[in-house]
Amino acid sequence: MEESDIITVGKTFQTYNELERFVQNYQALNFIQLYIKSSQSIAAAEKRRTGSTKIKEDLKYNRINFSCIHGGKKFQTNSTGKRPNTRFIADLGIEESRVPVILVQRPGTSGNYGSGWDVILPQNWSMAFWLTFIYHGARAAGSRDLESLAFEQSTTYYPNDYPDTSAGSIHEQKSAEKLKNKFDKRPPAKRCNYVKLGIAAPFLYPWRDLTSSWTDGRIEHIYVLRDRKCLKVLSQMFNANTKSINQQYPNKTCQNTIHRKLEITKESVFEEHKSSLVHVELTMLLRGVPDEHAMICIPVDKDIELLQKDKTYSGPKEPVHKDKNKTQKQKNMTQSLTELKSVDSASCMRKSCSREIIGFVNHGGFSLGSGNGRGQGFCTTKGLQYLSQHTSPFYVLVRNPSSYQYRFAYINII
C-alpha cells in the first residue's frame, strides 16, 4: 500500500473529484464500504457565513462525514428472511398441526362420470398438496379440460353458460373480438359470406334481440331461468311425452288430472318468464356436429313429414340469400364483411332464415361419451312455447353458421 493511499490527519484535497477517487481506492484496498453519513453543501454554508471569503465550487461540500456501513447507522432490510417460494410458511397455531381444508363433493352424472372432490387449500400449502396428489396418481388439468368435462356431463360451466352475468358478457365480447379479428385477417376471397348464408350474428350472441323479437317488444334485461320448479315443468313437457305419463298412471282419471295440471303450470311458466332464456342440450338425430353460434330453429310440418317417411332424411337446406351489398364490396374488397348486416333490425332476428330461430348453440362438438354430435345452448321461453304447440315429437333443426344444411336434433332441458 502506497503512502498516498493512507488516511492521515490534515490530508488535503483540491477538488471533490479528487476526494471521491481517494475514497474509492481506499474502499478497494481495505475491502470496506463507506457511505455519506452527514454533509453540508456550499450553498447552505454561504447562507450562514459572515465573512467575504468564498469557498471553491469544485469542493461541492463545505463539510462531509464518511462512515462504514457497519457502524454509525442501523440498516434495515425489506426482506423477511424467507424464500419467496417456500412451501411451509402457513401459521398452523400452537395447539396442534393442522391445515384448514375445504372439501366440495361432486356427485357426477350417471355411471359416476366426473365424480370426485374439489380440495380448496390455503395458498401457501398448494404446492405441497399438489406434489402429493401427483405422486399418488392424480393428473393435471386446466380450464379447457374442465370445460370438456362439463360438456360431457351436460352441466353448466362458468362463465360460458352464464350470459346474464357480467363475467359471461365479458367472455362473449372477448370471444367475438377474437373471431372477428380472425375473420378480418383472411383474404376477401376466402371469407365466408354470412349475408348469403343468412347468418344474422356470426360472432356475437344476440340474446336481447332474439328475446325481443319473440315478445314483440324491446327487452332491456334478460336472464337465464334457474327456478328448479319451472325447469322441472319444462323438462316434463319436453322430455316426458304423453305415452310415458299414460304408462305411469294406468287410470284415465289420473291421466286427465295430470295433463290438466301440467297445462295450467306450463301457461304460468311461459307467461311469468317470457323474457328469460332456458339452457338446453341438443343431441343430433343422425349426422352432424353443432358448432358455436349454430342456430336452433323450429322445423315446419313438411320437415317432420319427410322425416317420418324417410328415417335417413338429413334435413332441409337454407336457400341462398341475395347479397344487396355485393357491388359495394367489389368496390372496396378490403372492407370487413362484419360491417354488412344480413338483417335490418332486431325485430327480424326471429325470421332472418327460412326456419324461425329460437336459440343459439354456445358450446358444441363430438361427444366421446355418447358417440355422436351434441351441443349446449340457450333458447327463448316463448320460442319453446311455440315449439311445443307446433311439433310432435319435439325435434329442432340445427344449422352451423358456415353451412346451408339443417340437421335434426333432440332437445332436452338441462
XYZ file of C-alpha atoms in Angstrom:
414
model
C 0.000 0.000 0.000
C 1.459 3.369 -1.003
C 1.690 6.297 1.364
C -0.778 8.313 -0.740
C -3.494 5.729 -0.074
C -3.303 6.086 3.718
C -5.661 8.400 5.590
C -3.815 10.851 7.818
C -4.891 13.843 9.867
C -4.554 17.056 7.883
C -4.639 15.429 4.435
C -5.906 17.944 1.874
C -7.707 17.643 -1.474
C -8.088 20.354 -4.112
C -11.433 19.156 -5.580
C -14.295 16.856 -4.583
C -13.494 14.541 -7.511
C -10.021 14.010 -6.069
C -11.558 13.113 -2.713
C -14.032 10.743 -4.364
C -11.244 8.876 -6.200
C -9.304 8.573 -2.982
C -12.298 7.122 -1.131
C -12.916 4.571 -3.912
C -9.309 3.400 -3.841
C -9.380 3.221 -0.058
C -12.534 1.028 -0.131
C -10.988 -1.303 -2.706
C -7.700 -1.721 -0.839
C -9.238 -2.234 2.603
C -12.348 -4.197 1.496
C -14.780 -1.870 3.225
C -17.783 0.160 2.112
C -18.330 3.748 3.186
C -21.373 5.947 2.918
C -22.015 9.687 3.438
C -23.357 9.910 6.974
C -23.823 13.704 7.036
C -22.875 16.658 4.845
C -23.347 20.395 4.284
C -23.376 21.854 0.798
C -21.545 25.025 -0.178
C -24.831 26.849 -0.860
C -26.078 26.103 2.656
C -22.791 27.202 4.192
C -22.737 30.506 2.290
C -26.060 31.496 3.856
C -24.583 31.192 7.353
C -21.145 32.692 6.691
C -20.479 36.325 7.658
C -17.076 36.809 6.015
C -16.327 37.819 2.445
C -14.156 34.766 1.637
C -15.824 32.343 -0.744
C -15.438 28.574 -0.869
C -14.325 26.890 -4.083
C -17.226 25.449 -6.011
C -15.097 22.449 -7.038
C -15.190 21.233 -3.439
C -19.023 20.776 -3.714
C -19.394 20.317 0.063
C -18.402 22.574 2.932
C -18.427 19.626 5.348
C -18.763 15.907 4.725
C -18.552 12.895 7.074
C -17.975 9.313 5.857
C -18.845 6.232 7.901
C -18.695 2.475 7.481
C -21.948 0.719 6.662
C -21.465 -1.497 9.719
C -21.162 1.377 12.118
C -22.854 4.653 12.817
C -26.199 3.609 11.292
C -28.531 0.664 11.665
C -29.503 -0.674 8.247
C -32.918 -2.335 7.899
C -33.597 -4.746 5.093
C -37.004 -5.204 3.448
C -36.517 -8.947 3.230
C -38.410 -11.247 5.597
C -35.563 -13.733 5.639
C -37.683 -16.397 3.948
C -37.657 -17.781 0.457
C -40.452 -16.401 -1.736
C -41.491 -19.888 -2.906
C -41.233 -21.655 0.419
C -43.911 -24.287 0.969
C -44.460 -24.450 4.704
C -44.883 -20.854 5.843
C -48.513 -21.006 6.940
C -49.172 -20.365 10.612
C -50.766 -23.519 11.982
C -51.046 -22.275 15.560
C -49.638 -23.770 18.752
C -52.358 -26.259 19.665
C -51.743 -28.939 17.032
C -50.504 -29.451 13.483
C -53.435 -28.866 11.173
C -54.176 -27.479 7.724
C -57.542 -25.775 7.019
C -59.080 -27.584 4.056
C -62.467 -27.233 2.355
C -63.815 -30.287 0.524
C -66.571 -29.966 -2.102
C -68.115 -33.227 -3.262
C -69.089 -33.617 -6.932
C -71.631 -36.397 -7.495
C -71.065 -36.638 -11.246
C -73.542 -37.972 -13.774
C -74.868 -41.450 -14.470
C -72.133 -44.007 -14.070
C -70.221 -41.696 -11.684
C -68.721 -39.888 -14.638
C -66.962 -36.758 -13.444
C -67.474 -37.583 -9.776
C -64.849 -36.585 -7.251
C -63.836 -33.982 -4.725
C -62.687 -30.389 -5.011
C -59.939 -29.590 -2.491
C -59.630 -25.915 -1.527
C -56.384 -25.110 0.310
C -54.537 -22.068 1.645
C -52.282 -20.500 -0.943
C -49.043 -21.374 0.872
C -49.928 -25.071 1.031
C -50.915 -25.589 -2.602
C -47.528 -26.831 -3.844
C -47.110 -29.380 -1.048
C -50.526 -30.922 -1.695
C -50.080 -30.626 -5.464
C -46.938 -32.756 -5.467
C -48.538 -35.285 -3.136
C -51.572 -35.648 -5.404
C -49.376 -36.067 -8.496
C -47.254 -38.760 -6.816
C -50.422 -40.666 -5.895
C -51.818 -40.803 -9.430
C -53.674 -37.506 -9.879
C -53.422 -35.798 -13.268
C -53.071 -32.114 -14.023
C -55.994 -30.405 -15.794
C -56.719 -26.856 -16.894
C -59.764 -24.766 -17.665
C -60.134 -26.332 -21.109
C -60.288 -29.805 -19.576
C -62.878 -28.662 -17.043
C -64.959 -27.217 -19.873
C -64.799 -30.523 -21.766
C -65.761 -32.391 -18.600
C -68.786 -30.138 -18.113
C -69.734 -30.708 -21.758
C -69.647 -34.490 -21.362
C -71.611 -34.255 -18.104
C -74.227 -31.930 -19.663
C -73.736 -29.397 -16.876
C -73.079 -25.672 -16.867
C -69.615 -24.154 -16.949
C -68.761 -20.706 -15.626
C -68.664 -18.159 -17.229
C -69.546 -19.601 -20.658
C -73.025 -20.743 -19.625
C -73.950 -17.604 -17.687
C -74.760 -14.937 -20.311
C -76.877 -12.957 -17.839
C -73.841 -12.162 -15.657
C -71.156 -9.540 -16.152
C -68.449 -12.225 -16.419
C -70.460 -14.036 -19.076
C -70.932 -10.837 -21.092
C -67.215 -10.045 -20.933
C -66.387 -13.582 -22.054
C -68.730 -13.298 -25.043
C -67.281 -9.908 -26.008
C -63.723 -11.228 -25.943
C -64.676 -14.318 -27.946
C -66.446 -12.134 -30.528
C -63.368 -9.915 -30.896
C -61.130 -12.949 -31.478
C -63.460 -14.382 -34.112
C -63.831 -11.022 -35.853
C -60.066 -10.435 -35.944
C -59.517 -13.926 -37.313
C -62.184 -13.277 -39.943
C -60.704 -9.918 -40.995
C -57.202 -11.378 -41.403
C -58.389 -13.696 -44.152
C -58.286 -12.571 -47.783
C -61.651 -11.319 -49.110
C -61.925 -14.320 -51.436
C -61.507 -16.748 -48.518
C -64.033 -15.132 -46.192
C -67.357 -16.779 -45.529
C -70.227 -14.705 -46.936
C -72.592 -14.684 -43.985
C -75.012 -12.468 -45.889
C -75.722 -15.195 -48.456
C -75.900 -17.790 -45.682
C -78.491 -15.722 -43.837
C -76.466 -15.538 -40.615
C -77.529 -12.513 -38.605
C -74.919 -12.794 -35.827
C -71.838 -14.853 -36.790
C -69.641 -13.659 -33.899
C -71.799 -12.378 -31.022
C -74.869 -13.969 -29.457
C -77.834 -11.571 -29.871
C -79.780 -12.788 -26.836
C -81.563 -9.475 -26.244
C -82.560 -9.018 -29.896
C -83.797 -12.597 -30.184
C -85.881 -12.363 -27.000
C -87.314 -9.019 -28.109
C -88.344 -10.434 -31.481
C -90.266 -13.243 -29.757
C -92.046 -10.974 -27.267
C -92.930 -8.256 -29.823
C -91.317 -5.587 -27.678
C -87.925 -4.253 -26.707
C -86.487 -6.062 -23.670
C -83.583 -4.424 -21.886
C -82.909 -7.105 -19.283
C -82.731 -10.839 -19.934
C -81.968 -13.625 -17.504
C -81.467 -17.370 -17.506
C -84.294 -19.378 -15.968
C -82.857 -21.259 -12.969
C -86.001 -21.924 -10.923
C -85.991 -25.676 -10.330
C -89.769 -25.979 -10.235
C -90.167 -24.189 -13.556
C -87.360 -26.188 -15.130
C -88.961 -29.397 -13.899
C -92.222 -28.447 -15.603
C -90.424 -27.711 -18.870
C -88.416 -30.913 -18.535
C -91.584 -32.970 -18.127
C -93.088 -31.265 -21.121
C -90.181 -31.843 -23.490
C -88.536 -34.946 -22.065
C -91.631 -36.925 -20.973
C -94.281 -37.319 -23.652
C -97.906 -38.340 -23.267
C -97.169 -42.034 -23.702
C -94.835 -42.216 -20.686
C -97.419 -40.461 -18.478
C -100.078 -42.938 -19.586
C -97.772 -45.826 -18.780
C -97.020 -44.421 -15.339
C -100.690 -43.807 -14.475
C -102.988 -46.509 -15.952
C -106.108 -44.848 -14.544
C -107.581 -42.463 -17.128
C -108.924 -40.134 -14.440
C -105.398 -39.688 -13.074
C -104.068 -39.166 -16.576
C -106.567 -36.403 -17.310
C -105.870 -34.705 -13.968
C -102.106 -34.737 -14.516
C -102.416 -33.424 -18.063
C -104.746 -30.639 -16.905
C -102.396 -29.566 -14.087
C -99.429 -29.716 -16.434
C -101.153 -27.454 -18.951
C -102.017 -24.892 -16.261
C -98.453 -24.891 -14.934
C -96.969 -24.557 -18.421
C -99.006 -21.481 -19.221
C -97.983 -19.795 -15.970
C -94.289 -20.527 -16.589
C -94.401 -19.188 -20.134
C -96.243 -16.051 -19.064
C -94.146 -15.206 -15.986
C -90.765 -15.863 -17.618
C -91.367 -14.678 -21.161
C -88.126 -12.637 -21.197
C -85.905 -15.466 -19.967
C -83.542 -17.925 -21.609
C -83.585 -21.671 -20.973
C -80.428 -23.793 -21.011
C -80.955 -26.734 -23.369
C -78.987 -29.708 -24.613
C -79.091 -30.892 -28.222
C -78.404 -34.446 -29.385
C -78.074 -34.919 -33.125
C -80.549 -37.398 -34.562
C -78.336 -38.678 -37.393
C -75.249 -36.963 -38.742
C -73.778 -33.576 -37.997
C -71.825 -31.868 -35.237
C -73.068 -28.499 -33.950
C -70.571 -25.650 -33.718
C -70.559 -22.476 -31.686
C -73.078 -19.838 -32.863
C -75.143 -22.543 -34.583
C -78.820 -21.622 -34.853
C -81.577 -23.636 -33.168
C -84.670 -23.451 -35.363
C -88.222 -24.776 -35.439
C -88.987 -27.295 -38.210
C -92.091 -26.823 -40.319
C -94.711 -29.535 -40.770
C -93.232 -30.560 -44.109
C -89.875 -31.308 -42.486
C -91.497 -33.610 -39.917
C -93.478 -35.407 -42.623
C -90.344 -36.052 -44.686
C -88.527 -37.358 -41.613
C -91.361 -39.737 -40.744
C -91.419 -41.071 -44.297
C -87.628 -41.433 -44.565
C -85.705 -42.107 -41.342
C -82.434 -41.240 -43.109
C -83.659 -37.793 -44.139
C -80.840 -35.414 -43.194
C -82.892 -32.214 -43.188
C -83.791 -29.232 -45.351
C -81.386 -26.700 -46.825
C -81.405 -22.949 -46.448
C -81.890 -21.122 -49.770
C -79.150 -18.740 -50.838
C -79.878 -15.196 -49.707
C -79.356 -12.278 -52.048
C -76.430 -10.063 -51.160
C -77.601 -6.493 -51.729
C -74.162 -5.090 -50.897
C -72.253 -7.180 -53.435
C -71.452 -4.209 -55.667
C -70.246 -2.193 -52.720
C -67.967 -4.979 -51.554
C -66.459 -5.341 -55.035
C -65.538 -1.667 -54.998
C -63.873 -1.959 -51.598
C -62.580 -5.503 -51.143
C -60.627 -4.580 -48.023
C -63.795 -3.688 -46.127
C -64.704 -6.067 -43.349
C -67.793 -8.111 -44.118
C -68.790 -7.916 -40.478
C -69.952 -4.359 -41.113
C -72.556 -5.603 -43.577
C -75.564 -6.977 -41.725
C -77.934 -9.536 -43.131
C -80.842 -8.237 -41.074
C -82.039 -4.679 -40.879
C -83.407 -4.595 -37.319
C -83.742 -6.658 -34.167
C -87.365 -7.456 -34.995
C -86.186 -9.571 -37.964
C -83.872 -11.763 -35.884
C -86.541 -14.400 -35.368
C -87.331 -14.711 -39.078
C -83.941 -13.975 -40.612
C -83.905 -17.507 -42.100
C -86.434 -19.787 -43.729
C -86.888 -21.532 -40.338
C -87.744 -19.497 -37.246
C -84.841 -19.152 -34.792
C -85.466 -19.859 -31.105
C -81.891 -20.000 -29.792
C -78.178 -20.474 -30.386
C -75.565 -23.088 -29.519
C -72.768 -21.744 -27.328
C -70.796 -24.998 -26.957
C -70.848 -27.930 -29.326
C -68.754 -30.799 -30.615
C -68.474 -34.549 -30.887
C -69.264 -36.278 -27.614
C -66.940 -39.154 -26.779
C -69.393 -40.439 -24.180
C -72.421 -40.795 -26.450
C -70.578 -41.200 -29.762
C -72.463 -38.525 -31.709
C -72.717 -34.794 -32.112
C -74.005 -32.859 -29.133
C -74.329 -29.252 -28.159
C -75.497 -26.926 -25.431
C -77.172 -23.580 -25.882
C -79.980 -21.277 -24.859
C -83.494 -20.898 -26.208
C -86.088 -18.247 -25.528
C -89.039 -19.264 -23.363
C -91.539 -18.012 -25.922
C -89.742 -19.957 -28.612
C -90.070 -23.162 -26.612
C -93.758 -22.444 -26.104
C -94.209 -22.047 -29.853
C -92.218 -25.241 -30.432
C -94.395 -27.259 -28.039
C -97.540 -26.176 -29.897
C -96.411 -26.895 -33.442
C -94.247 -30.029 -33.433
C -94.654 -33.554 -32.161
C -92.329 -35.180 -31.295
C -90.170 -32.277 -30.205
C -87.454 -32.117 -32.834
C -85.458 -29.000 -33.634
C -83.262 -28.031 -36.552
C -79.636 -27.029 -36.073
C -77.626 -25.136 -38.691
C -73.985 -24.167 -38.343
C -73.040 -20.593 -39.322
C -70.897 -21.768 -42.253
C -73.420 -24.199 -43.795
C -76.750 -24.184 -45.620
C -77.685 -27.635 -44.263
C -80.155 -28.062 -41.400
C -79.805 -31.134 -39.175
C -82.405 -32.727 -36.908
C -81.703 -32.921 -33.202
C -83.456 -33.866 -29.986
C -83.925 -31.087 -27.446
C -83.534 -31.628 -23.712
C -83.905 -29.156 -20.844
C -80.858 -29.023 -18.551
